Coordinates of C-alpha atoms and ligand atoms in Angstrom, one line a residue:
M18 CA -11.0 3.8 11.5
D19 CA -8.2 5.5 13.4
H20 CA -7.5 8.8 15.1
F21 CA -4.7 10.1 12.8
I22 CA -6.2 12.9 10.8
Y23 CA -5.3 16.3 9.4
R24 CA -6.5 19.3 11.2
Q25 CA -5.7 22.8 9.8
G26 CA -3.2 21.0 7.5
R27 CA -1.3 19.2 10.2
L28 CA -1.4 15.5 10.9
H29 CA -2.7 14.9 14.4
A30 CA -2.5 11.9 16.6
E31 CA -5.9 12.4 18.4
D32 CA -5.5 16.0 19.6
V33 CA -1.8 16.2 19.4
P34 CA 0.0 17.5 16.3
V35 CA 2.5 14.9 15.2
A36 CA 5.1 17.6 14.5
E37 CA 4.9 18.6 18.1
I38 CA 5.9 15.0 19.2
A39 CA 8.7 15.0 16.7
A40 CA 10.0 18.2 18.1
A41 CA 9.9 16.8 21.6
V42 CA 11.3 13.3 21.1
G43 CA 13.2 13.5 17.8
T44 CA 12.8 11.2 14.9
P45 CA 12.2 8.5 14.1
F46 CA 9.6 7.2 16.5
Y47 CA 6.4 5.2 16.9
V48 CA 3.2 6.8 18.1
Y49 CA 0.1 5.0 19.2
S50 CA -3.4 6.3 19.7
T51 CA -5.2 5.1 22.9
A52 CA -8.6 5.8 21.4
T53 CA -7.9 3.7 18.3
L54 CA -6.6 0.8 20.4
L55 CA -9.7 0.8 22.6
R56 CA -12.0 1.2 19.6
H57 CA -10.5 -1.9 17.9
Y58 CA -10.8 -3.9 21.1
A59 CA -14.4 -2.8 21.5
L60 CA -15.2 -3.9 17.9
F61 CA -14.3 -7.5 18.8
E62 CA -16.2 -7.3 22.1
E63 CA -19.3 -6.2 20.1
A64 CA -18.7 -8.8 17.4
L65 CA -18.9 -11.6 20.0
E66 CA -21.4 -10.0 22.4
G67 CA -24.0 -12.4 23.7
S68 CA -21.8 -15.5 23.3
D69 CA -19.5 -16.8 26.0
H70 CA -16.1 -15.4 24.9
L71 CA -12.7 -14.0 25.8
I72 CA -10.6 -11.8 23.7
C73 CA -6.9 -12.5 24.2
Y74 CA -4.8 -9.8 22.6
A75 CA -1.8 -11.3 20.9
V76 CA 1.0 -9.6 22.8
K77 CA 3.6 -10.3 20.1
A78 CA 2.0 -7.7 17.8
A79 CA 3.0 -4.8 20.1
S80 CA 4.1 -5.5 23.6
N81 CA 4.9 -2.2 25.2
Q82 CA 3.7 -2.1 28.9
A83 CA 1.6 1.0 28.2
I84 CA -0.3 -0.8 25.4
L85 CA -0.8 -3.9 27.5
T86 CA -2.0 -1.9 30.4
T87 CA -4.5 0.0 28.3
L88 CA -6.0 -3.2 26.9
A89 CA -5.8 -5.0 30.3
R90 CA -7.9 -2.2 31.9
A91 CA -10.4 -2.6 29.1
G92 CA -10.7 -6.3 30.2
A93 CA -8.6 -8.0 27.6
G94 CA -7.0 -11.4 28.2
M95 CA -3.7 -12.0 26.5
D96 CA -2.1 -14.6 24.2
V97 CA 1.6 -15.0 24.9
V98 CA 4.3 -17.0 23.0
S99 CA 7.2 -16.7 25.4
L100 CA 8.1 -16.4 29.1
G101 CA 9.0 -12.7 28.4
E102 CA 5.5 -12.0 27.1
Y103 CA 3.9 -13.9 29.9
L104 CA 5.8 -11.7 32.4
R105 CA 4.9 -8.6 30.4
A106 CA 1.2 -9.5 30.6
R107 CA 1.4 -10.2 34.3
A108 CA 3.2 -7.0 34.9
A109 CA 0.5 -5.1 33.1
G110 CA -2.0 -6.5 35.6
V111 CA -3.5 -9.4 33.5
P112 CA -4.5 -12.3 35.8
G113 CA -3.1 -15.6 34.8
E114 CA -6.6 -17.0 34.4
I115 CA -7.1 -15.0 31.3
I116 CA -3.7 -15.6 29.7
V117 CA -3.3 -18.3 27.1
F118 CA 0.2 -19.7 26.2
S119 CA 0.8 -20.4 22.5
G120 CA 4.0 -21.2 20.6
V121 CA 5.7 -24.2 19.1
G122 CA 8.6 -24.6 21.5
K123 CA 7.6 -23.9 25.1
T124 CA 10.4 -25.0 27.4
A125 CA 9.9 -26.7 30.7
D126 CA 11.0 -23.5 32.5
E127 CA 8.3 -21.5 30.6
I128 CA 5.7 -24.1 31.4
R129 CA 6.7 -24.1 35.1
T130 CA 6.6 -20.3 35.5
A131 CA 3.2 -20.1 33.8
L132 CA 1.8 -23.0 35.9
S133 CA 2.9 -21.4 39.1
G134 CA 1.8 -17.9 38.2
G135 CA -1.5 -19.0 36.7
I136 CA -2.6 -19.8 33.2
R137 CA -5.9 -20.2 31.4
Q138 CA -4.6 -22.9 29.1
F139 CA -1.5 -24.1 27.2
N140 CA -2.0 -24.4 23.5
V141 CA 0.0 -27.5 23.0
E142 CA 1.6 -27.9 19.6
S143 CA 3.2 -31.3 19.6
E144 CA 3.2 -34.7 21.3
P145 CA 6.6 -34.2 22.9
E146 CA 5.4 -30.9 24.3
M147 CA 2.3 -32.6 25.7
E148 CA 4.6 -35.0 27.6
V149 CA 6.7 -32.2 29.0
V150 CA 3.6 -30.2 30.1
N151 CA 2.4 -33.3 31.9
A152 CA 5.7 -34.0 33.5
V153 CA 6.1 -30.5 34.8
A154 CA 2.6 -30.3 36.1
L155 CA 3.0 -33.7 38.0
D156 CA 6.3 -32.5 39.4
M157 CA 4.5 -29.4 40.8
G158 CA 1.5 -31.3 42.0
K159 CA -0.7 -29.5 39.5
V160 CA -3.0 -30.2 36.6
A161 CA -2.3 -28.2 33.5
P162 CA -5.3 -27.0 31.4
V163 CA -4.5 -27.8 27.8
A164 CA -5.9 -27.4 24.3
F165 CA -4.1 -28.8 21.3
R166 CA -3.4 -26.6 18.3
V167 CA -4.6 -28.6 15.4
N168 CA -3.4 -27.8 11.9
P169 CA -6.4 -27.9 9.6
D170 CA -4.3 -27.9 6.4
V171 CA -6.1 -24.9 5.0
D172 CA -4.5 -22.3 2.8
A173 CA -4.8 -18.9 4.5
R174 CA -4.0 -17.1 1.2
T175 CA -1.7 -14.7 2.9
H176 CA 2.1 -14.0 2.7
A177 CA 4.0 -17.3 2.9
K178 CA 6.0 -16.2 6.0
I179 CA 2.8 -15.6 8.0
S180 CA 0.8 -18.6 6.8
T181 CA 0.6 -21.2 9.5
G182 CA -2.3 -23.6 8.8
K183 CA -1.0 -25.7 6.0
A184 CA 0.2 -29.3 6.6
E185 CA 3.8 -28.3 5.7
N186 CA 3.9 -25.5 8.3
K187 CA 5.6 -26.3 11.6
F188 CA 2.6 -25.4 13.7
G189 CA 0.2 -27.7 15.6
I190 CA -0.6 -31.4 15.2
P191 CA -2.1 -32.7 12.0
I192 CA -5.9 -32.7 12.3
A193 CA -5.9 -36.4 11.2
R194 CA -3.9 -37.3 14.3
A195 CA -6.0 -35.4 16.7
R196 CA -8.1 -38.3 18.1
E197 CA -5.0 -40.3 18.9
V198 CA -3.3 -37.3 20.6
Y199 CA -6.4 -36.4 22.7
A200 CA -6.8 -40.1 23.8
R201 CA -3.2 -40.1 25.0
A202 CA -3.7 -36.7 26.7
A203 CA -6.8 -38.0 28.5
S204 CA -4.6 -40.8 30.0
L205 CA -2.1 -38.3 31.5
P206 CA -2.9 -37.3 35.1
G207 CA -1.0 -33.9 34.8
L208 CA -3.3 -32.7 32.0
E209 CA -6.9 -31.5 31.8
V210 CA -8.1 -31.4 28.2
I211 CA -10.4 -28.4 27.9
G212 CA -10.7 -27.6 24.2
I213 CA -9.2 -27.2 20.8
D214 CA -7.0 -24.4 19.5
M215 CA -6.3 -23.2 15.9
H216 CA -4.4 -20.3 14.3
I217 CA -4.1 -20.4 10.5
G218 CA -2.1 -17.3 9.8
S219 CA -1.9 -13.5 9.9
Q220 CA -3.2 -10.7 7.7
L221 CA -6.1 -12.7 6.2
T222 CA -8.1 -10.5 4.0
D223 CA -10.9 -13.0 3.3
L224 CA -13.2 -14.9 5.6
E225 CA -13.2 -18.0 3.5
P226 CA -10.0 -19.7 4.8
F227 CA -11.3 -19.1 8.4
R228 CA -14.6 -20.6 7.6
L229 CA -13.1 -23.7 6.0
A230 CA -10.8 -24.1 9.0
Y231 CA -13.6 -23.5 11.6
E232 CA -15.8 -26.1 9.9
K233 CA -13.1 -28.7 10.3
L234 CA -12.8 -27.5 13.9
A235 CA -16.5 -28.0 14.5
E236 CA -16.4 -31.5 13.0
L237 CA -13.4 -32.4 15.2
A238 CA -15.1 -31.1 18.3
E239 CA -18.1 -33.4 17.7
V240 CA -15.8 -36.4 17.1
L241 CA -13.8 -35.7 20.2
R242 CA -16.9 -35.2 22.3
A243 CA -18.2 -38.6 21.0
D244 CA -14.8 -40.0 22.2
G245 CA -15.6 -38.8 25.7
H246 CA -13.6 -35.6 25.8
D247 CA -15.2 -32.6 27.5
I248 CA -14.5 -30.0 24.7
R249 CA -15.8 -26.8 26.2
R250 CA -13.5 -24.1 24.8
L251 CA -12.5 -23.3 21.2
D252 CA -9.5 -21.0 20.7
L253 CA -9.7 -19.7 17.2
G254 CA -6.4 -17.8 17.0
G255 CA -5.9 -14.4 15.5
G256 CA -5.2 -13.4 11.9
L257 CA -7.9 -11.0 10.8
G258 CA -6.2 -8.5 8.3
I259 CA -6.2 -4.8 8.2
P260 CA -6.3 -2.4 5.2
Y261 CA -2.6 -1.4 4.7
A262 CA -3.4 0.4 1.4
R263 CA -6.5 2.3 2.2
S264 CA -7.4 3.1 -1.4
N265 CA -8.0 -0.5 -2.5
E266 CA -8.2 -3.0 0.4
T267 CA -11.3 -3.9 2.3
P268 CA -10.7 -6.9 4.6
P269 CA -13.6 -8.3 6.5
L270 CA -14.7 -6.4 9.6
P271 CA -14.8 -7.9 13.1
H272 CA -18.6 -8.1 13.1
E273 CA -18.6 -10.1 9.9
Y274 CA -16.0 -12.4 11.4
G275 CA -18.0 -12.7 14.6
A276 CA -21.2 -13.5 12.7
M277 CA -19.3 -16.2 10.8
I278 CA -18.0 -17.7 14.0
R279 CA -21.5 -17.9 15.4
R280 CA -22.8 -19.5 12.3
V281 CA -20.1 -22.2 12.1
L282 CA -19.5 -22.9 15.7
G283 CA -22.4 -21.5 17.7
H284 CA -24.3 -24.8 17.9
L285 CA -21.5 -26.4 19.9
G286 CA -22.1 -24.2 22.9
C287 CA -18.4 -23.7 23.6
E288 CA -16.6 -20.7 25.1
I289 CA -15.0 -18.9 22.2
V290 CA -11.4 -17.4 22.6
I291 CA -9.9 -15.3 19.9
E292 CA -6.4 -13.9 19.7
P293 CA -6.3 -10.8 17.6
G294 CA -3.1 -8.8 17.4
R295 CA -2.7 -6.9 14.2
L296 CA -6.3 -5.7 14.0
I297 CA -6.2 -4.2 17.4
V298 CA -2.9 -2.3 17.2
G299 CA -1.9 -2.1 13.5
N300 CA -3.8 1.0 12.6
A301 CA -3.4 2.4 16.1
G302 CA 0.3 3.2 15.3
L303 CA 2.3 5.4 13.0
M304 CA 6.0 5.4 12.5
V305 CA 7.2 9.0 12.0
T306 CA 10.5 9.7 10.2
R307 CA 12.3 12.8 8.8
T308 CA 13.6 13.2 5.3
I309 CA 17.3 13.5 5.3
Y310 CA 17.9 14.0 1.6
V311 CA 16.1 13.9 -1.7
K312 CA 18.4 12.5 -4.3
Q313 CA 17.9 12.6 -8.0
G314 CA 18.8 9.2 -9.5
E315 CA 18.8 7.8 -13.0
G316 CA 15.2 7.6 -13.9
R317 CA 14.0 7.7 -10.3
D318 CA 14.3 10.0 -7.3
F319 CA 15.0 8.7 -3.8
V320 CA 13.7 10.1 -0.6
I321 CA 16.2 9.1 2.1
V322 CA 14.6 9.1 5.5
D323 CA 16.1 8.7 9.0
A324 CA 14.1 5.5 9.7
A325 CA 15.4 2.2 8.3
M326 CA 14.6 -1.5 7.9
N327 CA 15.9 -2.1 11.5
D328 CA 13.1 0.2 12.8
L329 CA 10.3 -1.1 10.6
L330 CA 11.1 -4.5 9.2
R331 CA 7.8 -5.4 7.5
P332 CA 8.6 -4.0 4.0
A333 CA 11.9 -5.9 3.8
M334 CA 10.6 -9.1 5.5
Y335 CA 7.1 -9.4 4.1
D336 CA 7.2 -7.1 1.0
A337 CA 4.6 -5.2 3.0
H338 CA 3.0 -2.0 1.9
H339 CA 2.5 1.0 4.2
D340 CA 0.7 4.1 3.2
I341 CA 3.2 7.0 3.7
V342 CA 1.8 10.5 4.2
P343 CA 3.4 13.9 4.8
V344 CA 2.9 15.3 8.3
E345 CA 2.2 18.7 6.7
E346 CA -0.8 18.2 4.5
P347 CA 0.0 19.0 0.8
A348 CA -1.9 21.7 -0.9
P349 CA -4.9 20.3 -2.7
G350 CA -4.1 19.5 -6.3
A351 CA -0.3 19.7 -5.7
A352 CA 1.6 18.0 -8.5
E353 CA 2.6 14.4 -7.6
H354 CA 5.9 12.8 -8.1
A355 CA 7.1 9.1 -7.9
Y356 CA 9.8 8.4 -5.3
D357 CA 11.6 5.4 -3.9
I358 CA 11.5 5.8 -0.1
V359 CA 14.6 4.3 1.5
G360 CA 16.5 4.2 4.7
P361 CA 20.2 4.8 5.4
V362 CA 21.2 1.1 6.0
C363 CA 23.6 -0.5 3.6
E364 CA 21.3 -3.0 2.1
T365 CA 19.1 -2.8 -0.9
G366 CA 16.4 -4.4 1.2
D367 CA 16.3 -1.2 3.2
T368 CA 13.6 0.1 0.8
F369 CA 10.2 1.1 2.2
A370 CA 8.4 1.8 -1.1
R371 CA 9.2 1.9 -4.8
A372 CA 7.9 4.5 -7.2
R373 CA 5.5 5.8 -4.6
V374 CA 3.4 8.6 -6.0
M375 CA 3.1 11.5 -3.6
A376 CA 3.2 15.3 -3.3
P377 CA 6.8 16.7 -3.6
V378 CA 9.0 15.9 -0.6
S379 CA 11.9 18.1 0.5
A380 CA 14.8 17.5 2.9
G381 CA 13.6 18.1 6.5
D382 CA 10.0 17.0 5.8
L383 CA 8.3 14.7 8.3
L384 CA 6.6 11.6 6.8
A385 CA 4.3 9.2 8.7
F386 CA 4.0 5.5 7.9
R387 CA 0.4 4.4 8.5
G388 CA -0.5 0.9 9.9
A389 CA 2.8 0.6 11.7
G390 CA 1.5 -0.3 15.1
A391 CA 1.6 -4.1 14.7
Y392 CA 4.9 -6.0 14.2
G393 CA 6.7 -2.6 14.1
A394 CA 8.5 -1.7 17.3
V395 CA 8.5 -5.3 18.5
M396 CA 10.5 -6.5 15.4
A397 CA 13.0 -3.6 15.6
S398 CA 16.7 -4.2 16.1
E399 CA 19.8 -2.1 16.6
Y400 CA 21.4 -3.2 13.3
N401 CA 24.0 -0.7 12.2
T402 CA 24.1 0.4 15.9
R403 CA 21.0 2.5 15.3
P404 CA 19.3 2.9 18.7
L405 CA 15.8 1.3 19.1
I406 CA 13.5 4.1 18.3
P407 CA 11.2 5.6 21.0
E408 CA 7.5 4.7 21.4
V409 CA 5.0 7.4 22.3
M410 CA 1.4 7.1 23.4
V411 CA -1.3 9.7 22.9
K412 CA -4.5 10.0 24.8
G413 CA -6.6 13.1 23.8
D414 CA -4.4 16.1 24.1
Q415 CA -1.7 14.3 26.2
F416 CA 1.3 12.3 25.0
A417 CA 4.0 10.4 26.8
V418 CA 7.2 8.5 25.8
I419 CA 6.4 4.9 26.7
R420 CA 9.9 3.6 25.7
R421 CA 12.7 6.0 25.4
R422 CA 15.5 6.0 22.9
P423 CA 18.7 4.4 24.5
S424 CA 21.8 6.5 24.5
F425 CA 24.9 5.3 22.6
D426 CA 26.6 5.1 25.9
E427 CA 24.0 2.5 27.1
I428 CA 24.3 0.6 23.9
L429 CA 28.1 0.4 24.1
K430 CA 28.0 -0.6 27.8
R431 CA 26.0 -3.7 27.1
D432 CA 29.0 -5.3 25.5
T433 CA 31.8 -6.6 27.6
I434 CA 35.4 -7.2 26.6
P435 CA 36.7 -10.5 28.1
E436 CA 39.5 -10.1 30.7
W437 CA 41.7 -12.4 28.7
L438 CA 41.5 -10.3 25.5
Ligands
PLP21 C1 0.7 -14.2 15.8 C2 -0.4 -14.9 16.4 C3 -1.6 -14.3 16.7 C4 -2.0 -12.9 16.3 O1 -2.1 -12.8 14.9 P1 -2.6 -11.4 14.2 O2 -2.5 -11.7 12.8 O3 -1.7 -10.4 14.7 O4 -4.0 -11.2 14.7 C5 -2.6 -15.0 17.4 N1 -2.3 -16.3 17.8 C6 -1.2 -16.9 17.6 C7 -1.0 -18.3 18.1 C8 -0.2 -16.3 16.9 O5 1.0 -16.9 16.6

């Protein structure tokens, strides 16, 4: 459920007409609904209510300070994958004690900053990284809390680019090597082993791969405990999918996911950490764009909009589907038409949708891409010297720009011409 609905024929973000935001900030832009963000966060809280748990929002899905602050005030911990994300989470008021640090290539600098600022745990992804975390901790006279990300070799059955739990993926240590690695970790005085971590992929639309992976995790936890390790926390990663095409997708709901977690892992009595990103913010955001031209082609018509692949990369990168709806609600029973919806960038990949059937579109019309809140603004670039598009946040009848569009002047000034040129 989200808070983007038509009222009197106009698409609203909560109580604000989307067209009003477009008039104020110009197009294209992202707009997020506070109520939707908080609702999605609350769904996970309800799903794990009664068990010892922590929800660490995956900052990489959407990292604007206003979004992080909203979730931080609701009590969310954060999952970060870089120093920049760690600093963002801290700046949003999240205590280090509820930040987990994931990622395959943490540098000594990143580890040092997190250790001095406070961190709940490092999710260590390799043996060389384990040695570096140990060395940095010893150098600082500290002990680093660690979990190892184990790779369960499970097929997440999602897009190849966001599948992370197969043996051939770069993530984690092979589950078969886990005992050896934990034994080594226990011998290192700079490390305190506190648990096990896993993350098998993103946009999973079925619970089965999670269940298979978590069963392997449960088995491993028992084995490691028998080896003498105090396994008290299980970090289960993120990955729960969202319905991008509302008409025909029904991914599992957080409460079903939570029930499965209890069933498979409850007997271990561990604290459960989950790291949802997409499900919290994906359907809490729209990207709004204006139609520049409608062009009749050979056998197909093109809607050319002012947003492009640099603003929303998911269709080009992951062949992703976004529902695209007009901001002015079409008359009921309006004749429909198939369009290719494309941006102005000089690449065929700059295509948002092919043969999309929708009510007739004219130049000047505003269109909204649903499900654009996650991996949208954060993956944008200034390719073609197109300025990063603004982000707007709505709460009830209020809205505010939470990241403004840079001017061309600012963009040009970031480059420097060497003196010797
Ligand atoms: C990307 C990522 C997540 C979030 O995944 P979603 O699919 O957005 O829920 C969580 N944990 C780790 C380690 C990740 O890399």
